[in-house]
Tab-separated table of C-alpha atoms and ligand atoms in Angstrom:
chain	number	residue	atom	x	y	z
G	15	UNK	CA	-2.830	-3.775	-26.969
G	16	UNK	CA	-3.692	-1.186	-29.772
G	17	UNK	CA	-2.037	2.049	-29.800
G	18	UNK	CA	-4.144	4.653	-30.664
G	19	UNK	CA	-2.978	8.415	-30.379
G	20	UNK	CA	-6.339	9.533	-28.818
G	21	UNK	CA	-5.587	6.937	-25.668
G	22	UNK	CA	-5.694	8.989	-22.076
G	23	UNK	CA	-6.028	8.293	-18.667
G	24	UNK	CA	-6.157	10.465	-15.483
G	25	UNK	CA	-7.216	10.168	-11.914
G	26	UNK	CA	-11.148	11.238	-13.182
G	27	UNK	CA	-11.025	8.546	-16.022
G	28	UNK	CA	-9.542	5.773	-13.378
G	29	UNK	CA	-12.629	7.081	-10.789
G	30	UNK	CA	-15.479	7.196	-13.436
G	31	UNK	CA	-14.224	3.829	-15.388
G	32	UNK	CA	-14.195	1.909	-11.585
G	33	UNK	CA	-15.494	2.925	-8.259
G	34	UNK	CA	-12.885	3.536	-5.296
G	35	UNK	CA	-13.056	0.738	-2.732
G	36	UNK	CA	-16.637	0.827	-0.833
G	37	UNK	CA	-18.395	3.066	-3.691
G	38	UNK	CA	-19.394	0.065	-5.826
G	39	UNK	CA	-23.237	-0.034	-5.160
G	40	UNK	CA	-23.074	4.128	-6.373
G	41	UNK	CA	-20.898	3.780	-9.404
G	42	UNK	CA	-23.274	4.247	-12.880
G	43	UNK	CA	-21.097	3.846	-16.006
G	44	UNK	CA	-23.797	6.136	-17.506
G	45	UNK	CA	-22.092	9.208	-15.781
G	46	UNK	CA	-18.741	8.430	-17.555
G	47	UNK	CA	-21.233	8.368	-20.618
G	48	UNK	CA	-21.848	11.884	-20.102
G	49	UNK	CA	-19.214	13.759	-18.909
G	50	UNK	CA	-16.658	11.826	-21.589
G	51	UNK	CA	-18.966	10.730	-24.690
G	52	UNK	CA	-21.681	13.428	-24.779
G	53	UNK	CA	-20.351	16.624	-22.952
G	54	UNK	CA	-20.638	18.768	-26.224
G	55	UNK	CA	-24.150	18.091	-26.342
G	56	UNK	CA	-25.633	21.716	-25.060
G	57	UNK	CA	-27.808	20.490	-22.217
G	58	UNK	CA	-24.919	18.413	-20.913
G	59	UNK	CA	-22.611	21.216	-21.442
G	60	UNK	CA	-24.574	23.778	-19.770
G	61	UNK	CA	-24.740	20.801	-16.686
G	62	UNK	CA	-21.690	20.519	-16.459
G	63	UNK	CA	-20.586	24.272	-16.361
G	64	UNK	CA	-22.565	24.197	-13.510
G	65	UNK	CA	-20.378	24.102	-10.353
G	66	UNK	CA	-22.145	22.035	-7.492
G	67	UNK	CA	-21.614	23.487	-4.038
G	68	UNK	CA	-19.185	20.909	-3.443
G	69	UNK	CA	-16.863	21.569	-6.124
G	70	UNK	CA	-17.589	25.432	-5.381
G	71	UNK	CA	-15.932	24.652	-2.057
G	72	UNK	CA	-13.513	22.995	-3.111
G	73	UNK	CA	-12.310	25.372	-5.744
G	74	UNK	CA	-12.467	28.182	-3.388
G	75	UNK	CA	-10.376	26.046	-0.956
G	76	UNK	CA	-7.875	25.568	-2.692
G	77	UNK	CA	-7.794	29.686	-3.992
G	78	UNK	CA	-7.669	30.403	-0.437
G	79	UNK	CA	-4.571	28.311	0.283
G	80	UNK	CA	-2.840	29.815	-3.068
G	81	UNK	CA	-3.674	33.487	-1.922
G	82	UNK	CA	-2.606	32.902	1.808
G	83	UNK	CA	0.599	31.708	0.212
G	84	UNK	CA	0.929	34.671	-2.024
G	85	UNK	CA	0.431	36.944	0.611
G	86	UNK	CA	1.805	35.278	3.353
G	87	UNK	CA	1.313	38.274	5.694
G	88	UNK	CA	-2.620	37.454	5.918
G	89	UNK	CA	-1.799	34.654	8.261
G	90	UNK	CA	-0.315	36.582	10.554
G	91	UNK	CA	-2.905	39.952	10.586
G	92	UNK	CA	-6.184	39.492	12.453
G	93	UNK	CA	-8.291	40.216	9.795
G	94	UNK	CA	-6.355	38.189	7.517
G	95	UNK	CA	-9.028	35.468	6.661
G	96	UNK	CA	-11.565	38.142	5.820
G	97	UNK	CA	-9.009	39.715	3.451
G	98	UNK	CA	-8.695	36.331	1.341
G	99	UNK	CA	-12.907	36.111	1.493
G	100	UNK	CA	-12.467	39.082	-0.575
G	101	UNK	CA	-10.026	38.090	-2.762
G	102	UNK	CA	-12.145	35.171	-3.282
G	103	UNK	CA	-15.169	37.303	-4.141
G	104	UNK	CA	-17.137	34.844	-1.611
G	105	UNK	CA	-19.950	37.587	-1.034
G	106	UNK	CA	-20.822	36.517	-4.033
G	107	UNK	CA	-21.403	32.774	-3.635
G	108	UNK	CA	-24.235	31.157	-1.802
G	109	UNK	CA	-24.005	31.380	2.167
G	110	UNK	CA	-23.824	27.438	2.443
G	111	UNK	CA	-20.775	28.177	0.580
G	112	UNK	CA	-19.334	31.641	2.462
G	113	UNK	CA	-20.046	29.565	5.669
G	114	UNK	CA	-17.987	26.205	4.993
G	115	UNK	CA	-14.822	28.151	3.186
G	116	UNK	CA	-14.862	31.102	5.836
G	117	UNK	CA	-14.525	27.736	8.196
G	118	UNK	CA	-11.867	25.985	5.866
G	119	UNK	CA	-9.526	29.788	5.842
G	120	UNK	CA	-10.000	30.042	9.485
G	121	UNK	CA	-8.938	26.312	9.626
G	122	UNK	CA	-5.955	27.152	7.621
G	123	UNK	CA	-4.755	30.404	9.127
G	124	UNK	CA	-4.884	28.567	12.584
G	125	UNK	CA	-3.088	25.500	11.493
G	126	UNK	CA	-1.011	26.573	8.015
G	127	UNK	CA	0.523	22.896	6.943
G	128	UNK	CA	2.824	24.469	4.155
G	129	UNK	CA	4.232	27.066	6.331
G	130	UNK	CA	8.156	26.548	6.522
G	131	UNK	CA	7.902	24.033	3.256
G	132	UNK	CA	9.963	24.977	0.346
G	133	UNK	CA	6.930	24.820	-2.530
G	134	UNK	CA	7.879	23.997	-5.912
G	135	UNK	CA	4.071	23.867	-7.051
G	136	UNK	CA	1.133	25.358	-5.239
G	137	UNK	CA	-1.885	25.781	-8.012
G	138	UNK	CA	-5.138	28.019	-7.866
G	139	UNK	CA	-7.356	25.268	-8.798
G	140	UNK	CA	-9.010	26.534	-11.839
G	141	UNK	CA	-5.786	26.391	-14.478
G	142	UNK	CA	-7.581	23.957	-16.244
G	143	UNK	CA	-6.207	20.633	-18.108
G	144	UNK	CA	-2.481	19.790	-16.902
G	145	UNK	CA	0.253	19.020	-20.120
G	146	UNK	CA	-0.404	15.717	-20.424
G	147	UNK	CA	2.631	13.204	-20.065
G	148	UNK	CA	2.584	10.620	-22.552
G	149	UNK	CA	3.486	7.744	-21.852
G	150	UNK	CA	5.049	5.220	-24.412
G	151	UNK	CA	5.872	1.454	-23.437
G	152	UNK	CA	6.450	-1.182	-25.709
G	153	UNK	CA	2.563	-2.789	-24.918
G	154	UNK	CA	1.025	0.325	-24.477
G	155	UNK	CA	1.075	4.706	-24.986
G	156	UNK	CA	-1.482	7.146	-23.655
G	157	UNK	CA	-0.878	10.385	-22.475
G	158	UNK	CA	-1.429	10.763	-18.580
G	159	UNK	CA	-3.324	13.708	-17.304
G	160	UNK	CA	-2.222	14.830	-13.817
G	161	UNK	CA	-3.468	17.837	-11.871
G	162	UNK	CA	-2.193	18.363	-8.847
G	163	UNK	CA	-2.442	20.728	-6.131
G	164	UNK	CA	0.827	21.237	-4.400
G	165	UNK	CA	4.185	19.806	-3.907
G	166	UNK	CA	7.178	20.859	-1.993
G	167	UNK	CA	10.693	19.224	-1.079
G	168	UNK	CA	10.969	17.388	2.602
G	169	UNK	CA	14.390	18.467	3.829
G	170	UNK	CA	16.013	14.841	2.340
G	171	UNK	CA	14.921	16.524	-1.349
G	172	UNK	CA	11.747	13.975	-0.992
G	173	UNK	CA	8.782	15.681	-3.208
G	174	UNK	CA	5.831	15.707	-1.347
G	175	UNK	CA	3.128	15.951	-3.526
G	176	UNK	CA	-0.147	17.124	-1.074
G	177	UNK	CA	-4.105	16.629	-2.273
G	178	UNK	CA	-6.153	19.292	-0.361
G	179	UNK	CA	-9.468	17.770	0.126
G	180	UNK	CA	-12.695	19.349	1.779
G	181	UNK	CA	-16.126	17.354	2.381
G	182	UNK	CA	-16.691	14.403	4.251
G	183	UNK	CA	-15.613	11.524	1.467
G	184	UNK	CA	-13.069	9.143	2.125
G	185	UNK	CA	-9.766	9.506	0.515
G	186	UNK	CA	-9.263	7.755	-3.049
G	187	UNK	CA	-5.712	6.489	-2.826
G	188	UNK	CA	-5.563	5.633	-6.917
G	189	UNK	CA	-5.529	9.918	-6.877
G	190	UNK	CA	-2.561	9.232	-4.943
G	191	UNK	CA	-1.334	6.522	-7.358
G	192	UNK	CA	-1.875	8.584	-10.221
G	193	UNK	CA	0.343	11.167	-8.728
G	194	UNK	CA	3.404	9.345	-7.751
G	195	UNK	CA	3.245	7.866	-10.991
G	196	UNK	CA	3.300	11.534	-13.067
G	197	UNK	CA	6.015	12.361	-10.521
G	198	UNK	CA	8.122	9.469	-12.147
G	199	UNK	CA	7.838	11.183	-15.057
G	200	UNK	CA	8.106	14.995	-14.308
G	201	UNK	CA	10.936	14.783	-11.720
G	202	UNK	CA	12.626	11.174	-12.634
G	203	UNK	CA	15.370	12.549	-10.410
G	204	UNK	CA	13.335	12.692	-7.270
G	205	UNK	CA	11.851	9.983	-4.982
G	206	UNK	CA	8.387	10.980	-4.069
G	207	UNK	CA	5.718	10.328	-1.870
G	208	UNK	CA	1.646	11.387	-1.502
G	209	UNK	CA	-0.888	12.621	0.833
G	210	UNK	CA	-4.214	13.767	1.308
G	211	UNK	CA	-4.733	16.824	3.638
G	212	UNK	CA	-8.546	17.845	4.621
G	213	UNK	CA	-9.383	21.494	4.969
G	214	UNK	CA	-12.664	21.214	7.111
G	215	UNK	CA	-11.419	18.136	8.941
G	216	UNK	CA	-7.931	19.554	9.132
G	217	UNK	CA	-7.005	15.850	8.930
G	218	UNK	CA	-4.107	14.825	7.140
G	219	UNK	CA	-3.653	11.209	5.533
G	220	UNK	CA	-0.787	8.511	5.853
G	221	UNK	CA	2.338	8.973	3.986
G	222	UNK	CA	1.817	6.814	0.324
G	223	UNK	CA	4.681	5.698	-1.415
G	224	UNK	CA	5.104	3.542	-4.452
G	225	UNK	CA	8.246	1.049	-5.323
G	226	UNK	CA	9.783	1.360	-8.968
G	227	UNK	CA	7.008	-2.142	-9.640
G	228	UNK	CA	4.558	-0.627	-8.163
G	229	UNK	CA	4.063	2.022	-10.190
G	230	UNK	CA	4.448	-0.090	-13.324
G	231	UNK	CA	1.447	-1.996	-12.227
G	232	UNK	CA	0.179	1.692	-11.582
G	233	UNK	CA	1.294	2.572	-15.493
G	234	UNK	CA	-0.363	-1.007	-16.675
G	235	UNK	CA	-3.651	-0.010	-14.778
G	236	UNK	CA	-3.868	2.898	-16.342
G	237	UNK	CA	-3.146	2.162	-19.942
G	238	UNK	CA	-6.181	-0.600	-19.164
G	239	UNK	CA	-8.653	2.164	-18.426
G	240	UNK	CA	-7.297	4.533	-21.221
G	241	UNK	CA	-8.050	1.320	-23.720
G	242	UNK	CA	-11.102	0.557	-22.451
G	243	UNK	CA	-12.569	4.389	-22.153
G	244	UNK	CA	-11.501	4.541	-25.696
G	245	UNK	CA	-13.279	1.104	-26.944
G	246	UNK	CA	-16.009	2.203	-25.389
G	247	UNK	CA	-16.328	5.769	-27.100
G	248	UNK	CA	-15.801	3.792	-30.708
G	249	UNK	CA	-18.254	2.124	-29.894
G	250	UNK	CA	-20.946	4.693	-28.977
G	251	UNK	CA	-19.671	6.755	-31.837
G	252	UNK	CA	-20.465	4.046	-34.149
G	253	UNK	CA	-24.144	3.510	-32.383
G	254	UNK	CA	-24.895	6.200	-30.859
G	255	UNK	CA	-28.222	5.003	-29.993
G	256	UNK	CA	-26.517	2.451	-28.600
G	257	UNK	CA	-25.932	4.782	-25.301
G	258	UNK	CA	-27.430	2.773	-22.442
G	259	UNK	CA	-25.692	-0.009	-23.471
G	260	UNK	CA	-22.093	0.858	-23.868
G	261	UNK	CA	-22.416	3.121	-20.441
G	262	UNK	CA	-25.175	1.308	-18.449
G	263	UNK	CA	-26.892	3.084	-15.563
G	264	UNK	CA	-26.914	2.019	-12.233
G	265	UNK	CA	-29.686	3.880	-10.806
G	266	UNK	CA	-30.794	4.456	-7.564
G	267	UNK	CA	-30.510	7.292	-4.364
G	268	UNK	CA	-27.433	8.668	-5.080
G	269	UNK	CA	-28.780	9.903	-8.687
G	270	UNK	CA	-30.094	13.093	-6.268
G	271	UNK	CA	-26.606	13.879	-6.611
G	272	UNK	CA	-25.843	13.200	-10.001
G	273	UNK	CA	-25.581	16.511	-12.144
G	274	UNK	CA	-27.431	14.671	-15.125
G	275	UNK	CA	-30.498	13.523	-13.237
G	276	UNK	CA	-32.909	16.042	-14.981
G	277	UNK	CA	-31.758	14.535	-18.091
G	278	UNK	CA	-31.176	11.090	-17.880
G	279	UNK	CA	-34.170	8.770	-18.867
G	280	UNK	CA	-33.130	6.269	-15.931
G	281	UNK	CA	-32.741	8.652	-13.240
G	282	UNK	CA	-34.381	6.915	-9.662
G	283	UNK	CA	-34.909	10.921	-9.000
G	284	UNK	CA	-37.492	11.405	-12.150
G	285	UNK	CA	-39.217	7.910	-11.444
G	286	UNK	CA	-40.145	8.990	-7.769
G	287	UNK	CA	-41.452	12.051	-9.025
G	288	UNK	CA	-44.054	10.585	-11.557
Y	166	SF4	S1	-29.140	10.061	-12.870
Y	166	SF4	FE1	-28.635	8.108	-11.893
Y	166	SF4	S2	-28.740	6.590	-13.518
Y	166	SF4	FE2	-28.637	8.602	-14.511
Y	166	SF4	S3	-26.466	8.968	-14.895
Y	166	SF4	FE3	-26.913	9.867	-12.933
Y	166	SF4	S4	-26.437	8.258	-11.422
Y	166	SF4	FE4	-26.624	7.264	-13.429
Protein backbone atom coordinates (compact mmCIF):
# COMPACT_ATOMS: atom_id res chain seq x y z
CA UNK A 1 0.00 0.00 0.00
CA UNK A 2 1.38 3.58 -0.74
CA UNK A 3 2.21 5.79 2.03
CA UNK A 4 1.31 9.09 1.46
CA UNK A 5 1.54 11.80 4.32
CA UNK A 6 -1.89 13.33 3.40
CA UNK A 7 -3.61 9.64 4.24
CA UNK A 8 -6.58 10.08 7.09
CA UNK A 9 -9.34 8.30 8.29
CA UNK A 10 -12.03 8.99 10.96
CA UNK A 11 -15.41 7.75 11.95
CA UNK A 12 -17.05 10.51 9.14
CA UNK A 13 -14.59 9.24 6.37
CA UNK A 14 -15.43 5.35 7.36
CA UNK A 15 -19.49 6.55 7.26
CA UNK A 16 -19.31 8.65 3.99
CA UNK A 17 -16.75 6.07 2.11
CA UNK A 18 -19.48 2.97 3.14
CA UNK A 19 -22.93 3.02 4.51
CA UNK A 20 -23.57 1.52 8.15
CA UNK A 21 -25.42 -1.80 7.95
CA UNK A 22 -29.17 -1.20 6.53
CA UNK A 23 -28.29 2.41 4.98
CA UNK A 24 -27.06 1.00 1.65
CA UNK A 25 -30.03 2.00 -0.68
CA UNK A 26 -29.33 5.97 0.91
CA UNK A 27 -25.59 6.07 0.65
CA UNK A 28 -24.50 8.62 -2.56
CA UNK A 29 -20.68 8.70 -2.90
CA UNK A 30 -21.45 12.18 -4.37
CA UNK A 31 -21.92 13.56 -0.74
CA UNK A 32 -18.35 12.41 0.23
CA UNK A 33 -17.61 14.38 -3.10
CA UNK A 34 -18.67 17.41 -1.47
CA UNK A 35 -18.04 17.65 1.91
CA UNK A 36 -14.21 16.13 1.28
CA UNK A 37 -13.23 17.17 -2.48
CA UNK A 38 -15.12 20.46 -3.01
CA UNK A 39 -15.91 22.04 0.48
CA UNK A 40 -13.77 25.22 -0.33
CA UNK A 41 -15.88 25.91 -3.14
CA UNK A 42 -18.09 29.04 -1.64
CA UNK A 43 -21.56 27.66 -2.27
CA UNK A 44 -20.54 24.38 -0.67
CA UNK A 45 -18.88 26.19 2.06
CA UNK A 46 -21.61 28.43 2.89
CA UNK A 47 -23.84 24.76 2.87
CA UNK A 48 -22.04 23.38 4.94
CA UNK A 49 -21.70 26.17 7.65
CA UNK A 50 -25.14 25.71 7.75
CA UNK A 51 -26.14 23.67 10.85
CA UNK A 52 -29.29 21.42 10.08
CA UNK A 53 -31.70 21.17 12.98
CA UNK A 54 -30.40 17.89 13.65
CA UNK A 55 -26.92 18.67 14.17
CA UNK A 56 -28.25 21.95 16.03
CA UNK A 57 -29.67 19.44 18.50
CA UNK A 58 -27.18 17.58 18.76
CA UNK A 59 -24.59 20.20 19.42
CA UNK A 60 -26.71 21.77 21.97
CA UNK A 61 -27.06 18.29 23.59
CA UNK A 62 -24.09 17.67 24.15
CA UNK A 63 -23.37 21.67 25.62
CA UNK A 64 -26.06 20.89 27.93
CA UNK A 65 -24.46 17.75 29.36
CA UNK A 66 -20.91 19.71 29.56
CA UNK A 67 -22.61 22.71 31.46
CA UNK A 68 -24.73 20.42 33.84
CA UNK A 69 -21.36 18.89 34.59
CA UNK A 70 -19.68 22.17 35.16
CA UNK A 71 -22.19 23.28 37.35
CA UNK A 72 -23.27 20.34 38.87
CA UNK A 73 -25.61 22.19 41.28
CA UNK A 74 -28.23 22.76 38.29
CA UNK A 75 -29.28 19.19 38.65
CA UNK A 76 -30.23 19.45 41.84
CA UNK A 77 -32.18 23.23 41.80
CA UNK A 78 -35.67 23.26 40.30
CA UNK A 79 -35.05 25.62 37.84
CA UNK A 80 -31.91 24.08 36.94
CA UNK A 81 -32.75 23.00 33.28
CA UNK A 82 -33.95 26.49 32.47
CA UNK A 83 -30.63 27.86 33.78
CA UNK A 84 -28.55 25.65 31.17
CA UNK A 85 -31.34 26.87 28.25
CA UNK A 86 -29.72 30.05 28.99
CA UNK A 87 -26.41 29.18 29.01
CA UNK A 88 -27.14 27.61 25.80
CA UNK A 89 -28.59 30.82 24.37
CA UNK A 90 -31.59 28.43 23.09
CA UNK A 91 -34.05 31.54 22.86
CA UNK A 92 -32.23 32.06 20.16
CA UNK A 93 -32.61 28.90 18.06
CA UNK A 94 -35.70 27.80 16.26
CA UNK A 95 -38.60 26.41 18.60
CA UNK A 96 -38.38 22.86 16.86
CA UNK A 97 -35.06 23.14 18.36
CA UNK A 98 -35.85 24.90 22.09
CA UNK A 99 -38.59 22.14 22.22
CA UNK A 100 -36.49 18.81 21.56
CA UNK A 101 -33.24 20.06 23.78
CA UNK A 102 -35.52 21.60 26.63
CA UNK A 103 -36.84 17.70 26.38
CA UNK A 104 -33.22 16.16 26.10
CA UNK A 105 -32.00 18.62 29.62
CA UNK A 106 -35.10 17.61 31.33
CA UNK A 107 -34.23 13.99 30.23
CA UNK A 108 -30.86 14.44 31.65
CA UNK A 109 -31.50 16.24 34.92
CA UNK A 110 -34.07 13.40 35.70
CA UNK A 111 -31.85 10.56 34.80
CA UNK A 112 -27.94 12.08 34.95
CA UNK A 113 -25.85 8.80 33.57
CA UNK A 114 -22.37 10.41 34.49
CA UNK A 115 -23.34 11.32 37.91
CA UNK A 116 -20.93 9.44 40.43
CA UNK A 117 -18.40 8.62 37.27
CA UNK A 118 -14.93 9.82 37.65
CA UNK A 119 -14.66 11.83 33.99
CA UNK A 120 -11.41 12.08 32.45
CA UNK A 121 -12.97 13.73 29.19
CA UNK A 122 -16.35 15.33 28.88
CA UNK A 123 -16.21 17.80 25.58
CA UNK A 124 -18.58 20.79 24.57
CA UNK A 125 -19.07 19.56 21.16
CA UNK A 126 -17.91 22.37 19.09
CA UNK A 127 -13.82 22.13 19.85
CA UNK A 128 -13.43 21.34 16.46
CA UNK A 129 -10.86 18.73 14.73
CA UNK A 130 -9.33 16.25 17.48
CA UNK A 131 -5.06 15.87 17.28
CA UNK A 132 -4.98 13.38 14.99
CA UNK A 133 -3.11 10.03 15.98
CA UNK A 134 -1.04 8.78 13.34
CA UNK A 135 -0.77 5.74 12.86
CA UNK A 136 2.39 4.00 11.30
CA UNK A 137 2.47 0.12 10.46
CA UNK A 138 4.78 -1.48 8.33
CA UNK A 139 1.81 -1.81 5.26
CA UNK A 140 0.24 1.23 6.03
CA UNK A 141 0.32 5.16 8.02
CA UNK A 142 -2.53 7.63 8.21
CA UNK A 143 -3.30 9.75 10.89
CA UNK A 144 -6.66 8.79 12.73
CA UNK A 145 -9.08 11.48 13.60
CA UNK A 146 -11.12 10.74 16.75
CA UNK A 147 -13.65 13.01 18.44
CA UNK A 148 -15.18 11.86 21.16
CA UNK A 149 -17.60 12.95 23.61
CA UNK A 150 -16.86 11.59 27.01
CA UNK A 151 -14.98 9.01 28.84
CA UNK A 152 -14.60 8.14 32.42
CA UNK A 153 -12.92 5.18 34.47
CA UNK A 154 -15.41 2.11 35.65
CA UNK A 155 -14.23 1.38 39.18
CA UNK A 156 -11.77 -1.73 37.67
CA UNK A 157 -9.79 1.50 35.85
CA UNK A 158 -11.89 0.28 32.57
CA UNK A 159 -12.24 3.61 30.25
CA UNK A 160 -15.55 3.95 29.22
CA UNK A 161 -15.64 5.93 26.35
CA UNK A 162 -19.70 7.14 25.99
CA UNK A 163 -21.29 8.54 22.40
CA UNK A 164 -24.27 10.81 23.35
CA UNK A 165 -26.65 10.47 20.56
CA UNK A 166 -30.10 12.31 20.02
CA UNK A 167 -32.60 11.57 16.97
CA UNK A 168 -34.16 8.52 16.06
CA UNK A 169 -31.11 6.74 13.88
CA UNK A 170 -29.80 3.56 14.75
CA UNK A 171 -26.48 3.34 16.36
CA UNK A 172 -23.30 3.02 13.95
CA UNK A 173 -21.09 0.62 15.85
CA UNK A 174 -17.81 1.39 13.38
CA UNK A 175 -18.15 5.03 15.61
CA UNK A 176 -17.67 2.68 18.30
CA UNK A 177 -14.83 0.85 16.50
CA UNK A 178 -13.15 3.89 15.68
CA UNK A 179 -13.07 4.77 19.30
CA UNK A 180 -11.71 1.77 20.97
CA UNK A 181 -9.23 1.79 18.42
CA UNK A 182 -7.90 5.71 19.24
CA UNK A 183 -8.16 4.51 22.85
CA UNK A 184 -5.34 1.91 21.97
CA UNK A 185 -3.44 4.59 21.13
CA UNK A 186 -4.14 7.48 23.65
CA UNK A 187 -4.29 5.33 26.83
CA UNK A 188 -2.22 2.00 25.67
CA UNK A 189 -2.27 1.38 29.41
CA UNK A 190 -5.98 1.01 29.73
CA UNK A 191 -8.46 -1.66 28.53
CA UNK A 192 -11.46 0.05 27.14
CA UNK A 193 -14.80 -0.42 26.13
CA UNK A 194 -17.77 1.76 24.07
CA UNK A 195 -21.28 2.81 24.19
CA UNK A 196 -23.86 4.76 22.74
CA UNK A 197 -26.22 6.68 25.16
CA UNK A 198 -29.49 8.50 23.58
CA UNK A 199 -30.58 11.79 25.04
CA UNK A 200 -34.30 11.87 23.77
CA UNK A 201 -34.65 8.11 24.02
CA UNK A 202 -32.68 8.04 27.22
CA UNK A 203 -31.64 4.62 25.87
CA UNK A 204 -28.33 3.42 26.40
CA UNK A 205 -26.53 0.77 24.03
CA UNK A 206 -24.72 -2.66 24.78
CA UNK A 207 -21.33 -2.64 26.18
CA UNK A 208 -18.70 -2.92 22.82
CA UNK A 209 -15.44 -4.21 23.30
CA UNK A 210 -12.68 -5.05 20.91
CA UNK A 211 -9.81 -7.94 21.34
CA UNK A 212 -6.06 -6.82 20.64
CA UNK A 213 -7.05 -8.61 16.61
CA UNK A 214 -9.87 -7.02 16.48
CA UNK A 215 -8.85 -3.81 16.43
CA UNK A 216 -6.04 -4.56 13.98
CA UNK A 217 -8.65 -5.57 11.53
CA UNK A 218 -10.25 -2.21 12.87
CA UNK A 219 -6.62 -0.36 12.04
CA UNK A 220 -6.50 -2.40 8.47
CA UNK A 221 -10.13 -1.12 7.72
CA UNK A 222 -9.31 2.04 8.23
CA UNK A 223 -6.04 2.53 6.47
CA UNK A 224 -8.36 0.92 3.40
CA UNK A 225 -10.73 3.86 3.50
CA UNK A 226 -7.91 6.49 4.17
CA UNK A 227 -6.23 4.94 0.72
CA UNK A 228 -9.10 4.87 -1.10
CA UNK A 229 -10.57 8.55 0.00
CA UNK A 230 -7.19 9.65 -1.04
CA UNK A 231 -7.10 7.80 -4.66
CA UNK A 232 -10.13 9.10 -5.16
CA UNK A 233 -9.31 12.92 -4.45
CA UNK A 234 -6.06 12.41 -6.98
CA UNK A 235 -8.12 11.52 -9.08
CA UNK A 236 -10.75 14.31 -9.14
CA UNK A 237 -7.91 16.72 -8.71
CA UNK A 238 -6.44 15.56 -11.84
CA UNK A 239 -10.11 15.70 -13.71
CA UNK A 240 -11.96 17.69 -12.06
CA UNK A 241 -14.66 17.49 -14.49
CA UNK A 242 -14.43 14.18 -13.90
CA UNK A 243 -16.76 14.72 -10.59
CA UNK A 244 -19.74 12.43 -11.14
CA UNK A 245 -17.62 9.83 -11.91
CA UNK A 246 -15.08 9.48 -9.21
CA UNK A 247 -18.09 10.23 -6.49
CA UNK A 248 -21.23 8.87 -8.26
CA UNK A 249 -24.67 9.89 -7.03
CA UNK A 250 -27.15 7.72 -5.85
CA UNK A 251 -30.16 9.74 -6.05
CA UNK A 252 -33.39 9.38 -4.82
CA UNK A 253 -35.88 10.50 -1.52
CA UNK A 254 -33.47 10.88 0.92
CA UNK A 255 -31.67 13.78 -1.26
CA UNK A 256 -34.62 16.05 0.73
CA UNK A 257 -32.18 15.64 3.33
CA UNK A 258 -29.05 16.09 1.74
CA UNK A 259 -27.51 19.65 2.49
CA UNK A 260 -26.27 19.85 -1.27
CA UNK A 261 -29.59 19.21 -2.97
CA UNK A 262 -30.00 22.87 -4.25
CA UNK A 263 -26.77 22.36 -5.85
CA UNK A 264 -26.29 19.13 -7.10
CA UNK A 265 -27.27 18.55 -10.84
CA UNK A 266 -28.64 14.93 -9.87
CA UNK A 267 -30.64 15.81 -6.99
CA UNK A 268 -34.28 13.53 -7.12
CA UNK A 269 -35.44 16.90 -5.10
CA UNK A 270 -34.73 19.41 -8.27
CA UNK A 271 -36.10 16.74 -10.86
CA UNK A 272 -39.59 16.59 -9.03
CA UNK A 273 -39.71 20.15 -9.02
CA UNK A 274 -39.33 20.76 -12.87
S1 LIG B 1 -28.72 15.63 -3.61
FE1 LIG B 1 -28.99 13.41 -3.75
S2 LIG B 1 -27.70 12.76 -5.44
FE2 LIG B 1 -27.03 14.83 -4.86
S3 LIG B 1 -25.38 14.54 -3.39
FE3 LIG B 1 -27.23 14.72 -2.22
S4 LIG B 1 -27.95 12.60 -1.92
FE4 LIG B 1 -26.46 12.57 -3.60
Amino acid sequence: MPISKRLFASYNLWSLVAPAVGQERWHCQMKRGFIKARQHEPAVKALLAQATPPQRIGLLAQKGVYEFHQHTQLLQLPDGVERVAQLLRLSKSASEVQQRVIQILKNYRNAPVLVGKRIVLLTRGDEGFPRPIPIKRENYRFQLYASMDCIFTETDRTLHILDFKTGKSAFDRRQALVYLLAARYLYPQHQAVASFYNLEQCKQSDLIHLTSSQLDGVETQLALVAQKHQQDLSQYRQNPHEFSQVFPANPGFHCRHCPFHSICEFSAVKQNMH
